[in-house]
Amino acid sequence: MSSRSKRESRGSTRWKRESESRPSSGRIKRERDRGGARGRRGLGARAGAKNGRVDSEDRRSRHCPYLDTINRSVLDFDFEKLCSISLSHINAYACLVCGKYFQGRGLKSHAYIHSVQFSHHVFLNLHTLKFYCLPDNYEIIDSSLEDITYVLKPTFTKQQIANLDKQAKLSRAYDGTTYLPGIVGLNNIKANDYANAVLQALSNVPPLRNYFLEEDNYKNIKRPPGDIMFLLVQRFGELMRKLWNPRNFKAHVSPHEMLQAVVLCSKKTFQITKQGDGVDFLSWFLNALHAALGGTKKKKKTIVTDVFQGSMRIFTKKLPHPDLPAEEKEQLLHNDEYQETMVESTFMYLTLDLPTAPLYKDEKEQLIIPQVPLFNILAKFNGITEKEYKTYKENFLKRFQLTKLPPYLIFCIKRFTKNNFFVEKNPTIVNFPITNVDLREYLSEEVQAVHKNTTYDLIANIVHDGKPSEGSYRIHVLHHGTGKWYELQDLQVTDILPQMITLSEAYIQIWKRRDNDDVNQQGA
C-alpha cells in the first residue's frame, strides 16, 4: 500500500472512532437541559444563601447588642479629629464607650485592636458619620444614635435660623445642666481668653452668625490650591453651629479646632499659650475672614464688609517742625506740601482715644480713676476736632468725618499705649448708655439726608481686667430672645444687670443700628 492510501485509511478510522464517541444532537440538547436545570438550582441555592446572609447582617445592623455600652457623657467632638496613637487625621473613628479617637477599622488597625483589648465595640467614623461594631465589622443602623451625629455635626434649617432671636427656651445638657443656645462658655485652654471673648462677641451678631450657621453659603467658594486661610472660614462655621446647638451634650464648647486654625493661619502671631490683645486679634480675624471668603479691599464685598464696614473722610495737614522760627513756620504753611488734603477711607471699627489718666492720688492715697462720657471721645469723628499725630520725622494734624454708618458698629477704646520699655494701661471708665446712642451729629449734612437711621443699641461689651500683659478678658452679651444681659468669662456664664455693664473697663463694643422694624430692646 502506498503511503498516501495508508494516511487516508488512518484518517477514516480516526473519524469513525470520533463520530462514535461524539453524542448525537438530541443527547447534547438533553444534557444541556439537565445542566441548565442544575445550574438554575445552584444559582437559586447560592442566591438563597446570599439573601440569608444579607438578612442576618441586616438583623445584626439593626439589633446591635452593644448600644447600651455607649457613654454619652464622655463624648467630646470639639477636639482635633486625629488618632490618639498614630496622630493621623486619615480615617479616624471615635470609640463611643471611652470617647478616644482611633485610626481605621480593618484587621490590625488601632480601632480594631482597641475593641479587642478593652471590649469596646461601638465606633463612629468622624468623616462619614457612620456607626460600626468592632471587631465584627458591621455597620450599625439605629435611629437612637442620631443625637450623637447631631452633636458632631449640627445643622440648621432656614426656619430654625430665622427663629433663633425670637425664642428664650432653655436647653438641657446630658448632665442635666441647662443653658441658652448661643450663651455658652468657651474653654480657656491656657491663655486664649482674648480670642474667646472676640469669638463670643461675633457669634452674637445675627447676620454674621446666620451666614455661618448655613454651610451652603460658603462651601462652594473657589480658593487657590493650597490656600490654608479657608480653614478659618470652615472652623468658624463649625464653632458657630456648636455654640448655637440646642441639643449639646455639654453646656460649654471647646474652641480647640478654631484656635488651632488661628495659630496656623496667623503664622503663630496669635497663640493659645500666650495672652494676646483683643483688638489686634479682632482686626486680623475680620480682615482674614473677609479675604478667605473671596473679598478684596475695594470692589468685592463679603458678609464681613456688609455687616461691619463703614466709611469716613480723613483730612490731613502737615505741620512745620516745632523747633523752627515762627516766621519760617508761617512761610512754610503757604506751601502746597502743608495744605490740607482729604481722602475717603473705609473702616471695620472705630478707635476711640481716652484722655490721659491723671497721676495724682486722692486723700486716701488711692489713684483716682477718672470717668469720661462716650460722646466726649466720639467727638474725634465730628469733622471739626483736630488731633495731632507724630511720626519719627513729621507731625500731622488730622480730623475725621463719618460718611457711612454700617449696620453693626464696632468701637475699640484705646486703653493701651506702648513705648520702647513697657505697655501702659489707661483705667479711665467710659460712661455710656446701653441703648439709644444717636450718631447723626457726626455726619455731614448731605450724609444725614441719606442716613435715615443713625441710632445704635449695645449688643456686646468686651472688658479687660488687670495689668496689660497678664490681665484677663470677659464679655457682656445681650440675648435677643430674652432681652437679658449675660456675663461670660471662659466657662462661667452668669446673668448681669445692664447698669453694672457701664462700670467696667470696656475695651471693645459692638453696637447694632436700629432699623424701622426694630422695637426698643428689653432689659436695657
PDB file of N, CA and C in Angstrom, residues 48-97:
ATOM      1  N   GLY A  48     -30.196  32.150  47.606  1.00  0.00           N
ATOM      2  CA  GLY A  48     -30.858  31.964  48.907  1.00  0.00           C
ATOM      3  C   GLY A  48     -29.877  32.153  50.039  1.00  0.00           C
ATOM      4  N   ALA A  49     -28.684  31.549  49.864  1.00  0.00           N
ATOM      5  CA  ALA A  49     -27.650  31.675  50.901  1.00  0.00           C
ATOM      6  C   ALA A  49     -27.253  33.134  51.060  1.00  0.00           C
ATOM      7  N   LYS A  50     -27.118  33.806  49.881  1.00  0.00           N
ATOM      8  CA  LYS A  50     -26.704  35.209  49.928  1.00  0.00           C
ATOM      9  C   LYS A  50     -27.769  36.060  50.624  1.00  0.00           C
ATOM     10  N   ASN A  51     -29.046  35.837  50.259  1.00  0.00           N
ATOM     11  CA  ASN A  51     -30.144  36.589  50.885  1.00  0.00           C
ATOM     12  C   ASN A  51     -30.190  36.329  52.376  1.00  0.00           C
ATOM     13  N   GLY A  52     -29.935  35.075  52.727  1.00  0.00           N
ATOM     14  CA  GLY A  52     -29.920  34.730  54.159  1.00  0.00           C
ATOM     15  C   GLY A  52     -28.840  35.495  54.885  1.00  0.00           C
ATOM     16  N   ARG A  53     -27.670  35.592  54.193  1.00  0.00           N
ATOM     17  CA  ARG A  53     -26.564  36.320  54.805  1.00  0.00           C
ATOM     18  C   ARG A  53     -26.912  37.807  54.945  1.00  0.00           C
ATOM     19  N   VAL A  54     -27.533  38.367  53.866  1.00  0.00           N
ATOM     20  CA  VAL A  54     -27.935  39.779  53.890  1.00  0.00           C
ATOM     21  C   VAL A  54     -28.944  40.015  55.004  1.00  0.00           C
ATOM     22  N   ASP A  55     -29.929  39.095  55.104  1.00  0.00           N
ATOM     23  CA  ASP A  55     -30.953  39.234  56.144  1.00  0.00           C
ATOM     24  C   ASP A  55     -30.328  39.202  57.530  1.00  0.00           C
ATOM     25  N   SER A  56     -29.387  38.243  57.722  1.00  0.00           N
ATOM     26  CA  SER A  56     -28.783  38.137  59.056  1.00  0.00           C
ATOM     27  C   SER A  56     -27.917  39.365  59.351  1.00  0.00           C
ATOM     28  N   GLU A  57     -27.218  39.882  58.305  1.00  0.00           N
ATOM     29  CA  GLU A  57     -26.408  41.092  58.505  1.00  0.00           C
ATOM     30  C   GLU A  57     -27.301  42.278  58.809  1.00  0.00           C
ATOM     31  N   ASP A  58     -28.414  42.355  58.083  1.00  0.00           N
ATOM     32  CA  ASP A  58     -29.360  43.446  58.304  1.00  0.00           C
ATOM     33  C   ASP A  58     -29.920  43.378  59.722  1.00  0.00           C
ATOM     34  N   ARG A  59     -30.207  42.143  60.167  1.00  0.00           N
ATOM     35  CA  ARG A  59     -30.727  41.954  61.529  1.00  0.00           C
ATOM     36  C   ARG A  59     -29.674  42.395  62.549  1.00  0.00           C
ATOM     37  N   ARG A  60     -28.405  42.027  62.292  1.00  0.00           N
ATOM     38  CA  ARG A  60     -27.311  42.407  63.185  1.00  0.00           C
ATOM     39  C   ARG A  60     -27.163  43.931  63.217  1.00  0.00           C
ATOM     40  N   SER A  61     -27.216  44.558  62.016  1.00  0.00           N
ATOM     41  CA  SER A  61     -27.049  46.014  61.925  1.00  0.00           C
ATOM     42  C   SER A  61     -28.110  46.749  62.725  1.00  0.00           C
ATOM     43  N   ARG A  62     -29.329  46.208  62.683  1.00  0.00           N
ATOM     44  CA  ARG A  62     -30.449  46.909  63.320  1.00  0.00           C
ATOM     45  C   ARG A  62     -30.681  46.475  64.765  1.00  0.00           C
ATOM     46  N   HIS A  63     -29.999  45.422  65.201  1.00  0.00           N
ATOM     47  CA  HIS A  63     -30.167  44.956  66.586  1.00  0.00           C
ATOM     48  C   HIS A  63     -28.807  44.701  67.228  1.00  0.00           C
ATOM     49  N   CYS A  64     -27.950  45.735  67.188  1.00  0.00           N
ATOM     50  CA  CYS A  64     -26.618  45.580  67.774  1.00  0.00           C
ATOM     51  C   CYS A  64     -26.742  45.446  69.289  1.00  0.00           C
ATOM     52  N   PRO A  65     -26.141  44.414  69.885  1.00  0.00           N
ATOM     53  CA  PRO A  65     -26.317  44.185  71.332  1.00  0.00           C
ATOM     54  C   PRO A  65     -25.473  45.111  72.216  1.00  0.00           C
ATOM     55  N   TYR A  66     -24.633  45.976  71.596  1.00  0.00           N
ATOM     56  CA  TYR A  66     -23.690  46.776  72.402  1.00  0.00           C
ATOM     57  C   TYR A  66     -24.085  48.246  72.534  1.00  0.00           C
ATOM     58  N   LEU A  67     -25.285  48.611  72.040  1.00  0.00           N
ATOM     59  CA  LEU A  67     -25.665  50.028  72.066  1.00  0.00           C
ATOM     60  C   LEU A  67     -25.745  50.570  73.491  1.00  0.00           C
ATOM     61  N   ASP A  68     -26.059  49.702  74.446  1.00  0.00           N
ATOM     62  CA  ASP A  68     -26.187  50.192  75.830  1.00  0.00           C
ATOM     63  C   ASP A  68     -24.818  50.453  76.478  1.00  0.00           C
ATOM     64  N   THR A  69     -23.719  50.128  75.761  1.00  0.00           N
ATOM     65  CA  THR A  69     -22.384  50.410  76.321  1.00  0.00           C
ATOM     66  C   THR A  69     -21.912  51.828  75.965  1.00  0.00           C
ATOM     67  N   ILE A  70     -22.650  52.514  75.091  1.00  0.00           N
ATOM     68  CA  ILE A  70     -22.259  53.882  74.696  1.00  0.00           C
ATOM     69  C   ILE A  70     -22.353  54.812  75.898  1.00  0.00           C
ATOM     70  N   ASN A  71     -21.309  55.618  76.107  1.00  0.00           N
ATOM     71  CA  ASN A  71     -21.276  56.553  77.239  1.00  0.00           C
ATOM     72  C   ASN A  71     -21.269  57.984  76.702  1.00  0.00           C
ATOM     73  N   ARG A  72     -22.464  58.591  76.603  1.00  0.00           N
ATOM     74  CA  ARG A  72     -22.575  59.924  76.004  1.00  0.00           C
ATOM     75  C   ARG A  72     -21.884  61.009  76.835  1.00  0.00           C
ATOM     76  N   SER A  73     -21.710  60.768  78.121  1.00  0.00           N
ATOM     77  CA  SER A  73     -21.112  61.798  78.983  1.00  0.00           C
ATOM     78  C   SER A  73     -19.617  62.006  78.705  1.00  0.00           C
ATOM     79  N   VAL A  74     -18.942  61.042  78.037  1.00  0.00           N
ATOM     80  CA  VAL A  74     -17.509  61.210  77.732  1.00  0.00           C
ATOM     81  C   VAL A  74     -17.264  61.666  76.290  1.00  0.00           C
ATOM     82  N   LEU A  75     -18.330  61.779  75.513  1.00  0.00           N
ATOM     83  CA  LEU A  75     -18.149  62.131  74.095  1.00  0.00           C
ATOM     84  C   LEU A  75     -17.871  63.627  73.953  1.00  0.00           C
ATOM     85  N   ASP A  76     -16.775  63.953  73.294  1.00  0.00           N
ATOM     86  CA  ASP A  76     -16.390  65.345  73.085  1.00  0.00           C
ATOM     87  C   ASP A  76     -15.797  65.467  71.684  1.00  0.00           C
ATOM     88  N   PHE A  77     -16.572  66.110  70.787  1.00  0.00           N
ATOM     89  CA  PHE A  77     -16.132  66.204  69.389  1.00  0.00           C
ATOM     90  C   PHE A  77     -15.521  67.567  69.076  1.00  0.00           C
ATOM     91  N   ASP A  78     -15.158  68.344  70.124  1.00  0.00           N
ATOM     92  CA  ASP A  78     -14.606  69.678  69.902  1.00  0.00           C
ATOM     93  C   ASP A  78     -13.114  69.656  69.599  1.00  0.00           C
ATOM     94  N   PHE A  79     -12.453  68.522  69.867  1.00  0.00           N
ATOM     95  CA  PHE A  79     -11.008  68.479  69.691  1.00  0.00           C
ATOM     96  C   PHE A  79     -10.632  67.972  68.303  1.00  0.00           C
ATOM     97  N   GLU A  80      -9.370  68.144  67.952  1.00  0.00           N
ATOM     98  CA  GLU A  80      -8.900  67.777  66.621  1.00  0.00           C
ATOM     99  C   GLU A  80      -9.146  66.303  66.348  1.00  0.00           C
ATOM    100  N   LYS A  81      -9.658  66.014  65.144  1.00  0.00           N
ATOM    101  CA  LYS A  81     -10.072  64.653  64.805  1.00  0.00           C
ATOM    102  C   LYS A  81      -8.866  63.832  64.332  1.00  0.00           C
ATOM    103  N   LEU A  82      -8.026  63.439  65.301  1.00  0.00           N
ATOM    104  CA  LEU A  82      -6.889  62.601  64.919  1.00  0.00           C
ATOM    105  C   LEU A  82      -6.722  61.443  65.892  1.00  0.00           C
ATOM    106  N   CYS A  83      -6.140  60.355  65.368  1.00  0.00           N
ATOM    107  CA  CYS A  83      -5.964  59.120  66.137  1.00  0.00           C
ATOM    108  C   CYS A  83      -5.073  59.377  67.352  1.00  0.00           C
ATOM    109  N   SER A  84      -5.484  58.868  68.511  1.00  0.00           N
ATOM    110  CA  SER A  84      -4.734  59.108  69.751  1.00  0.00           C
ATOM    111  C   SER A  84      -3.424  58.317  69.790  1.00  0.00           C
ATOM    112  N   ILE A  85      -3.238  57.375  68.855  1.00  0.00           N
ATOM    113  CA  ILE A  85      -1.996  56.586  68.824  1.00  0.00           C
ATOM    114  C   ILE A  85      -1.099  57.017  67.658  1.00  0.00           C
ATOM    115  N   SER A  86      -1.651  57.014  66.426  1.00  0.00           N
ATOM    116  CA  SER A  86      -0.819  57.348  65.254  1.00  0.00           C
ATOM    117  C   SER A  86      -0.784  58.855  64.973  1.00  0.00           C
ATOM    118  N   LEU A  87      -1.687  59.628  65.625  1.00  0.00           N
ATOM    119  CA  LEU A  87      -1.812  61.087  65.413  1.00  0.00           C
ATOM    120  C   LEU A  87      -2.119  61.431  63.957  1.00  0.00           C
ATOM    121  N   SER A  88      -2.805  60.516  63.276  1.00  0.00           N
ATOM    122  CA  SER A  88      -3.176  60.743  61.874  1.00  0.00           C
ATOM    123  C   SER A  88      -4.633  61.195  61.782  1.00  0.00           C
ATOM    124  N   HIS A  89      -4.904  62.124  60.816  1.00  0.00           N
ATOM    125  CA  HIS A  89      -6.281  62.575  60.574  1.00  0.00           C
ATOM    126  C   HIS A  89      -7.054  61.580  59.712  1.00  0.00           C
ATOM    127  N   ILE A  90      -6.333  60.704  59.014  1.00  0.00           N
ATOM    128  CA  ILE A  90      -6.956  59.856  57.984  1.00  0.00           C
ATOM    129  C   ILE A  90      -7.786  58.749  58.631  1.00  0.00           C
ATOM    130  N   ASN A  91      -9.053  58.643  58.166  1.00  0.00           N
ATOM    131  CA  ASN A  91      -9.929  57.528  58.559  1.00  0.00           C
ATOM    132  C   ASN A  91     -10.018  57.390  60.085  1.00  0.00           C
ATOM    133  N   ALA A  92     -10.382  58.489  60.752  1.00  0.00           N
ATOM    134  CA  ALA A  92     -10.439  58.475  62.227  1.00  0.00           C
ATOM    135  C   ALA A  92     -11.822  58.049  62.710  1.00  0.00           C
ATOM    136  N   TYR A  93     -11.816  57.220  63.748  1.00  0.00           N
ATOM    137  CA  TYR A  93     -13.050  56.729  64.370  1.00  0.00           C
ATOM    138  C   TYR A  93     -13.057  57.132  65.843  1.00  0.00           C
ATOM    139  N   ALA A  94     -14.254  57.448  66.362  1.00  0.00           N
ATOM    140  CA  ALA A  94     -14.384  57.732  67.796  1.00  0.00           C
ATOM    141  C   ALA A  94     -14.947  56.497  68.475  1.00  0.00           C
ATOM    142  N   CYS A  95     -14.303  56.059  69.561  1.00  0.00           N
ATOM    143  CA  CYS A  95     -14.862  54.977  70.378  1.00  0.00           C
ATOM    144  C   CYS A  95     -15.958  55.603  71.227  1.00  0.00           C
ATOM    145  N   LEU A  96     -17.181  55.113  71.090  1.00  0.00           N
ATOM    146  CA  LEU A  96     -18.316  55.725  71.790  1.00  0.00           C
ATOM    147  C   LEU A  96     -18.458  55.221  73.220  1.00  0.00           C
ATOM    148  N   VAL A  97     -17.504  54.377  73.658  1.00  0.00           N
ATOM    149  CA  VAL A  97     -17.525  53.873  75.039  1.00  0.00           C
ATOM    150  C   VAL A  97     -16.591  54.702  75.924  1.00  0.00           C
TER     151      VAL A  97
END
